[in-house]
């Protein structure tokens, strides 16, 4: 990478690297498949949705979650890389939290999995710290003028999870049904949760 | 470094991408890229801040070519730096995989920095008292342009905010990325008013960012 050369196709670069590293025993197909399967199947926003639904239905859990996010999330078995210290931000009718990582794409993996494309894209990272209301509007979220926006740039080892507001009219739903309503986007703060 | 990665507040990137429910990997090679990057620090004898810094050093046109591209190139760069692999080898192997009959260059001589962060994660207990407390007014360092890794983005440098919360002390990324030891530091959530960051015509909002103690000085 020291001289200017024709760019390599990214997929081809990955294949070349993988084959070079495998040949020397530095990676193997089994480990690679395990990484992929973990984040395709076990670790994703369904974990965070369970945390949110529990906080909506169990006031004591909600308190623990807001006081020590890492521990309360750990109670449900969600821990691991990029989840060493998780702070939970509660959205209210007055304050709306939204999370970004301007310098890279830090994200709370144990509860949300790997970040989606829009979160990693320079458009989101550059703009949400400068014109969040406009960015949220582009995403389709129109907040009332009285709602204060609080943007969180994840620049250290702290990771943030937004606890969205429970939608009205969901009093009769079970915790599991509520979890089914909670979206990844709402837990980053670029959307709200809607009743079914 | 003042690189392409430090995009906070930059203009010209256009509209945000639509909110789609895309899976973590759209193609198999992206999953493979993820695994290579996730293992690269261990293979190279480095650490996560060094990996972030390697991604920052990917040339801007390649950085902007997509997330998994910069991720993979960062991983490669870090392994090049440790003498695990050379770019010539990767290009030769790519050519061979494409059906060309080219010679494979020899393996480089490994020289791993052996600055892996193997402790229990990145959080550390510090004996020294924190310099600031919740409610203190602090100013982010103004005239700093480190050539190495930093988690102090340009858009807050020289700006004054208020300590909103204490966070656990942690390995200082700036030191770890350059293999100068863990040098753990206190960390603070600092809150800024949007007008302080972007001027009086800015949208009204508040912003918090987590800053390590060496980035901060007292302010009134």
Coordinates of C-alpha atoms in Angstrom, one line a residue:
Chain A
X1 CA 0.0 0.0 0.0
X2 CA 3.1 2.2 -0.2
X3 CA 2.7 3.1 -3.9
X4 CA -0.3 4.3 -5.8
X5 CA -1.7 1.3 -7.6
X6 CA -4.9 0.1 -9.2
X7 CA -7.4 -0.4 -6.4
X8 CA -8.1 -4.1 -5.7
X9 CA -11.7 -5.3 -5.7
X10 CA -12.6 -5.6 -2.0
X11 CA -14.0 -9.1 -2.3
X12 CA -10.8 -10.2 -4.1
X13 CA -8.6 -8.6 -1.5
X14 CA -10.5 -10.5 1.3
X15 CA -10.1 -13.8 -0.6
X16 CA -6.4 -13.2 -1.1
X17 CA -5.8 -12.3 2.5
X18 CA -7.8 -15.2 3.8
X19 CA -5.9 -17.7 1.6
X20 CA -2.5 -16.2 2.7
X21 CA -3.4 -16.3 6.3
X22 CA -5.0 -19.7 6.2
X23 CA -2.0 -21.2 4.5
X24 CA 0.1 -20.2 7.5
X25 CA -2.4 -21.4 10.0
X26 CA -3.3 -17.9 11.2
X27 CA -7.0 -18.2 10.4
X28 CA -9.1 -21.2 9.6
X29 CA -12.4 -21.7 8.0
X30 CA -14.1 -22.9 11.2
X31 CA -13.2 -19.8 13.1
X32 CA -14.3 -17.6 10.3
X33 CA -17.6 -19.4 10.1
X34 CA -18.1 -19.1 13.8
X35 CA -17.6 -15.3 13.7
X36 CA -20.1 -15.0 10.9
X37 CA -22.7 -17.3 12.5
X38 CA -22.4 -15.5 15.9
X39 CA -23.3 -12.1 14.4
X40 CA -25.8 -13.5 11.9
X41 CA -27.7 -15.6 14.4
X42 CA -27.0 -15.0 18.1
X43 CA -26.0 -11.4 18.6
X44 CA -28.2 -8.7 17.2
X45 CA -30.9 -6.2 18.0
X46 CA -33.3 -9.0 19.2
X47 CA -31.1 -8.9 22.3
X48 CA -31.5 -5.2 22.9
X49 CA -35.2 -5.6 22.2
X50 CA -35.5 -8.0 25.1
X51 CA -33.7 -5.5 27.4
X52 CA -36.1 -2.8 26.4
X53 CA -39.2 -4.9 26.8
X54 CA -38.1 -6.0 30.2
X55 CA -37.5 -2.4 31.2
X56 CA -41.0 -1.5 30.0
X57 CA -42.7 -4.2 32.1
X58 CA -40.5 -4.4 35.2
X59 CA -39.9 -1.1 37.0
X60 CA -37.2 -2.5 39.2
X61 CA -35.3 -3.8 36.2
X62 CA -35.7 -0.4 34.5
X63 CA -34.1 1.3 37.5
X64 CA -31.2 -1.2 37.6
X65 CA -30.8 -0.7 33.8
X66 CA -30.5 3.0 34.1
X67 CA -28.2 2.9 37.1
X68 CA -25.8 0.2 35.7
X69 CA -26.6 -0.7 32.2
X70 CA -23.7 -3.3 31.8
X71 CA -24.9 -5.2 34.9
X72 CA -28.6 -5.2 34.1
X73 CA -27.9 -6.2 30.5
X74 CA -25.6 -8.9 31.8
X75 CA -28.5 -10.3 33.9
X76 CA -30.1 -11.3 30.6
X77 CA -26.9 -13.0 29.5
X78 CA -25.8 -10.3 27.0
X79 CA -22.1 -9.5 27.3
X80 CA -19.0 -9.7 25.1
X81 CA -16.9 -7.6 22.8
X82 CA -17.8 -3.9 22.6
X83 CA -20.0 -4.2 25.7
X84 CA -17.6 -3.6 28.5
X85 CA -19.4 -0.6 29.8
X86 CA -22.9 0.1 28.5
X87 CA -24.8 3.3 29.5
X88 CA -28.6 3.3 28.8
X89 CA -30.2 6.5 27.8
X90 CA -33.9 6.8 28.5
X91 CA -36.0 8.7 26.0
X92 CA -38.9 10.7 27.5
X93 CA -41.5 13.1 26.1
X94 CA -39.0 15.9 26.9
X95 CA -35.7 14.5 25.8
X96 CA -34.7 12.4 22.8
X97 CA -31.3 10.7 22.7
X98 CA -29.5 9.7 19.6
X99 CA -26.2 7.9 19.3
X100 CA -23.3 8.1 16.9
X101 CA -19.6 7.4 16.6
X102 CA -18.0 10.1 14.5
X103 CA -14.5 8.7 14.5
X104 CA -15.3 5.1 13.5
X105 CA -18.4 3.1 14.1
X106 CA -18.4 2.2 17.8
X107 CA -21.6 0.4 18.7
X108 CA -22.9 -1.8 21.6
X109 CA -22.5 -5.2 19.9
X110 CA -23.9 -7.5 22.7
X111 CA -27.3 -5.8 22.5
X112 CA -27.4 -4.5 18.9
X113 CA -25.0 -6.8 17.0
X114 CA -23.0 -5.2 14.2
X115 CA -24.0 -1.7 13.0
X116 CA -26.1 -1.2 9.9
X117 CA -24.8 0.6 6.8
X118 CA -26.3 4.0 7.5
X119 CA -24.6 4.1 10.9
X120 CA -21.2 3.5 9.4
X121 CA -21.7 5.9 6.6
X122 CA -19.9 9.3 6.7
X123 CA -23.2 11.2 5.9
X124 CA -24.7 10.1 9.3
X125 CA -21.5 10.4 11.2
X126 CA -20.7 13.9 9.9
X127 CA -24.2 15.4 10.1
X128 CA -25.9 14.1 13.2
X129 CA -23.5 16.0 15.5
X130 CA -24.3 19.2 13.6
X131 CA -27.9 19.1 12.5
X132 CA -29.6 16.2 14.3
X133 CA -33.1 17.4 13.9
X134 CA -32.7 17.6 10.1
X135 CA -31.0 14.2 10.0
X136 CA -33.9 12.6 12.1
X137 CA -36.3 14.3 9.7
X138 CA -34.6 12.7 6.7
X139 CA -34.9 9.3 8.5
X140 CA -38.7 10.1 8.8
X141 CA -38.7 11.1 12.5
X142 CA -40.3 14.5 13.0
X143 CA -39.9 15.5 16.7
X144 CA -41.9 18.2 18.3
X145 CA -40.2 21.5 18.7
X146 CA -40.4 21.2 22.5
X147 CA -38.5 17.9 22.5
X148 CA -34.9 18.5 23.3
X149 CA -32.3 16.5 21.4
X150 CA -29.2 15.1 23.1
X151 CA -26.6 13.6 20.8
X152 CA -24.0 11.1 22.1
X153 CA -20.7 10.7 20.3
X154 CA -19.2 7.3 21.4
X155 CA -15.6 8.3 21.4
X156 CA -14.3 6.1 24.3
X157 CA -14.9 2.6 25.5
X158 CA -18.4 3.5 26.7
X159 CA -21.2 2.2 24.5
X160 CA -24.7 3.6 24.5
X161 CA -28.1 2.0 24.2
X162 CA -31.3 4.1 23.9
X163 CA -34.3 3.0 25.9
X164 CA -37.2 4.2 23.7
X165 CA -40.5 5.3 25.0
X166 CA -43.1 2.6 25.3
X167 CA -45.8 3.3 22.7
X168 CA -49.3 4.1 24.0
X169 CA -51.9 1.4 23.7
X170 CA -49.6 -1.5 24.4
X171 CA -50.8 -2.2 27.9
X172 CA -52.2 -5.5 27.0
X173 CA -49.1 -6.9 25.3
X174 CA -46.8 -9.4 26.9
X175 CA -43.1 -8.8 27.3
X176 CA -42.3 -11.0 24.4
X177 CA -44.9 -9.2 22.2
X178 CA -43.4 -5.9 23.2
X179 CA -39.9 -7.0 22.3
X180 CA -41.2 -7.8 18.8
X181 CA -42.1 -4.1 18.4
X182 CA -38.7 -2.7 19.3
X183 CA -36.4 -1.9 16.4
X184 CA -32.7 -1.4 16.1
X185 CA -33.2 2.1 14.8
X186 CA -35.2 3.0 17.9
X187 CA -32.4 1.7 20.2
X188 CA -29.9 4.0 18.4
X189 CA -32.4 6.9 18.6
X190 CA -33.2 7.5 15.0
X191 CA -36.7 6.2 15.2
X192 CA -39.4 5.7 17.8
X193 CA -41.3 2.5 18.6
X194 CA -44.9 2.3 17.2
X195 CA -47.8 0.4 18.5
X196 CA -48.8 -2.5 16.3
Chain B
X1 CA -4.2 12.2 13.1
X2 CA -6.3 14.7 11.2
X3 CA -7.6 12.1 8.8
X4 CA -10.6 11.3 6.6
X5 CA -12.1 9.2 9.5
X6 CA -12.7 12.4 11.6
X7 CA -15.9 13.4 9.9
X8 CA -17.8 15.0 12.7
X9 CA -19.3 18.2 11.3
X10 CA -17.9 17.8 7.8
X11 CA -20.2 18.9 5.0
X12 CA -20.8 17.5 1.6
X13 CA -21.6 13.8 2.2
X14 CA -25.2 14.2 1.2
X15 CA -28.3 12.6 2.5
X16 CA -28.2 9.9 5.1
X17 CA -28.8 6.4 3.8
X18 CA -32.3 5.0 4.3
X19 CA -33.0 2.9 7.4
X20 CA -33.0 -0.6 6.1
X21 CA -33.1 -3.9 7.9
X22 CA -30.0 -5.1 6.1
X23 CA -28.3 -8.2 7.6
X24 CA -24.8 -7.8 9.1
X25 CA -23.2 -9.2 6.0
X26 CA -24.7 -8.7 2.6
X27 CA -22.2 -11.0 0.9
X28 CA -20.1 -13.9 2.2
X29 CA -16.9 -12.0 1.7
X30 CA -18.0 -9.2 4.1
X31 CA -18.4 -11.8 6.8
X32 CA -15.0 -13.1 6.0
X33 CA -13.6 -9.6 6.1
X34 CA -15.2 -9.1 9.5
X35 CA -13.5 -12.3 10.9
X36 CA -10.1 -11.3 9.4
X37 CA -10.3 -7.8 11.1
X38 CA -11.5 -9.3 14.3
X39 CA -8.5 -11.6 14.4
X40 CA -6.0 -9.2 12.9
X41 CA -4.8 -7.5 16.2
X42 CA -4.0 -10.9 17.7
X43 CA -2.2 -12.1 14.6
X44 CA -0.3 -8.8 14.4
X45 CA 0.5 -8.7 18.1
X46 CA -1.2 -5.3 18.4
X47 CA -4.5 -4.1 19.9
X48 CA -7.9 -2.5 19.1
X49 CA -6.7 1.1 19.2
X50 CA -4.0 0.2 16.8
X51 CA -6.6 -1.4 14.5
X52 CA -8.7 1.8 14.6
X53 CA -5.6 3.8 13.8
X54 CA -4.7 1.5 10.9
X55 CA -8.2 2.1 9.5
X56 CA -7.7 5.8 9.8
X57 CA -4.5 5.5 7.8
X58 CA -6.3 3.8 4.8
X59 CA -6.0 6.4 2.0
X60 CA -9.1 8.6 1.8
X61 CA -10.4 7.3 -1.6
X62 CA -10.2 3.7 -0.3
X63 CA -11.6 4.7 3.1
X64 CA -14.7 6.1 1.4
X65 CA -15.1 3.0 -0.8
X66 CA -17.2 1.3 1.9
X67 CA -16.9 0.0 5.4
X68 CA -15.8 -3.5 4.8
X69 CA -13.1 -2.2 2.3
X70 CA -11.6 0.1 4.9
X71 CA -11.9 -2.5 7.6
X72 CA -10.0 -5.1 5.5
X73 CA -7.4 -2.6 4.3
X74 CA -6.9 -1.5 7.9
X75 CA -6.4 -5.1 9.0
X76 CA -3.9 -5.6 6.1
X77 CA -2.0 -2.5 7.0
X78 CA -1.7 -3.5 10.6
X79 CA -0.4 -6.9 9.5
X80 CA 2.0 -5.3 7.1
X81 CA 3.4 -3.1 9.9
X82 CA 4.0 -6.3 12.0
X83 CA 5.8 -8.1 9.2
X84 CA 3.1 -10.7 8.8
X85 CA 2.3 -10.0 5.2
X86 CA 3.2 -7.6 2.4
X87 CA 1.0 -5.7 0.0
X88 CA 2.9 -7.4 -2.9
X89 CA 1.9 -10.8 -1.5
X90 CA -1.7 -9.8 -1.4
X91 CA -1.7 -8.4 -4.9
X92 CA 0.1 -11.5 -6.2
X93 CA -2.3 -13.8 -4.5
X94 CA -5.2 -11.8 -5.8
X95 CA -3.8 -12.0 -9.3
X96 CA -3.3 -15.8 -9.0
X97 CA -6.9 -16.2 -7.7
X98 CA -8.0 -14.3 -10.8
X99 CA -6.2 -16.8 -13.0
X100 CA -2.9 -15.0 -13.7
X101 CA 0.3 -16.8 -13.4
X102 CA 2.5 -14.5 -11.3
X103 CA 5.3 -15.3 -8.9
X104 CA 4.5 -15.1 -5.2
X105 CA 6.8 -12.8 -3.2
X106 CA 8.6 -14.2 -0.1
X107 CA 7.2 -13.8 3.4
X108 CA 8.4 -10.8 5.3
X109 CA 10.3 -10.9 8.6
X110 CA 7.8 -10.7 11.5
X111 CA 8.5 -7.8 14.0
X112 CA 5.3 -7.8 16.0
X113 CA 5.1 -5.0 18.6
X114 CA 3.6 -7.4 21.2
X115 CA 1.4 -4.7 22.6
X116 CA -1.7 -6.8 22.9
X117 CA -4.2 -5.6 25.5
X118 CA -4.9 -9.0 27.0
X119 CA -6.2 -7.9 30.4
X120 CA -9.8 -7.9 31.3
X121 CA -10.9 -5.6 28.5
X122 CA -9.9 -1.9 28.4
X123 CA -11.2 -0.6 31.7
X124 CA -8.7 0.0 34.5
X125 CA -8.7 1.1 38.2
X126 CA -6.6 4.2 38.8
X127 CA -5.0 5.2 42.0
X128 CA -4.7 8.9 41.1
X129 CA -7.7 11.1 41.7
X130 CA -9.5 12.5 38.7
X131 CA -8.7 16.1 37.9
X132 CA -12.3 17.0 37.2
X133 CA -15.7 16.4 38.8
X134 CA -19.3 16.5 37.5
X135 CA -20.3 20.1 36.9
X136 CA -16.8 21.4 36.1
X137 CA -16.3 23.5 33.1
X138 CA -13.6 22.1 30.8
X139 CA -12.1 23.0 27.5
X140 CA -10.9 20.4 25.0
X141 CA -7.3 20.9 23.9
X142 CA -7.3 23.5 21.1
X143 CA -4.0 23.4 19.2
X144 CA -3.4 19.7 19.1
X145 CA -2.8 17.9 15.8
X146 CA -1.3 14.6 16.8
X147 CA 0.1 12.5 13.9
X148 CA -0.8 9.3 15.7
X149 CA -4.1 8.0 17.0
X150 CA -6.4 10.2 19.1
X151 CA -10.0 10.0 20.2
X152 CA -10.3 13.8 20.4
X153 CA -12.1 14.8 17.2
X154 CA -11.5 18.1 15.5
X155 CA -15.0 19.4 16.0
X156 CA -14.6 19.7 19.8
X157 CA -11.1 20.9 20.0
X158 CA -10.9 24.3 21.7
X159 CA -14.6 24.1 22.7
X160 CA -15.8 24.6 26.3
X161 CA -18.3 22.2 27.9
X162 CA -19.4 20.8 31.2
X163 CA -18.5 17.5 32.8
X164 CA -21.8 15.6 32.8
X165 CA -20.7 12.2 34.1
X166 CA -17.6 10.3 35.1
X167 CA -16.8 7.1 33.1
X168 CA -14.5 4.3 34.2
X169 CA -10.8 4.9 33.6
X170 CA -9.5 3.1 30.6
X171 CA -6.4 2.2 28.6
X172 CA -5.4 5.5 26.8
X173 CA -6.0 4.7 23.1
X174 CA -3.4 7.3 22.0
X175 CA -0.7 5.4 23.8
X176 CA -1.8 1.9 23.1
X177 CA -2.1 2.5 19.4
X178 CA 1.5 3.6 19.2
X179 CA 2.6 0.7 21.5
X180 CA 3.7 3.0 24.3
X181 CA 1.9 1.0 27.0
X182 CA -1.5 1.2 28.4
X183 CA -1.1 4.5 30.2
X184 CA -4.7 4.4 31.6
X185 CA -6.6 7.7 32.0
X186 CA -9.7 9.0 33.6
X187 CA -12.6 9.5 31.2
X188 CA -15.4 12.0 31.3
X189 CA -18.6 12.5 29.5
X190 CA -18.5 16.2 28.5
X191 CA -21.6 18.0 27.4
X192 CA -21.5 20.8 24.8
X193 CA -24.1 23.2 23.7
X194 CA -24.6 23.2 19.9
X195 CA -23.9 27.0 19.7
X196 CA -20.5 26.4 21.3
X197 CA -19.7 23.9 18.6
X198 CA -21.4 25.4 15.5
X199 CA -22.1 29.0 16.3
X200 CA -25.2 31.0 17.2
X201 CA -27.2 29.8 14.1
X202 CA -26.9 26.2 14.9
X203 CA -29.9 24.0 15.5
X204 CA -30.5 24.1 19.3
X205 CA -29.4 20.8 20.9
X206 CA -26.9 19.4 23.4
X207 CA -24.1 16.9 22.6
X208 CA -22.1 14.7 24.8
X209 CA -18.7 13.1 24.0
X210 CA -16.4 10.9 26.2
X211 CA -13.0 12.5 26.6
X212 CA -9.9 11.2 28.3
X213 CA -8.3 13.5 30.9
X214 CA -5.2 14.5 28.8
X215 CA -7.5 16.1 26.3
X216 CA -9.0 18.5 28.8
X217 CA -8.0 21.6 30.7
X218 CA -10.0 23.6 33.3
X219 CA -12.2 26.4 31.9
X220 CA -14.5 29.0 33.4

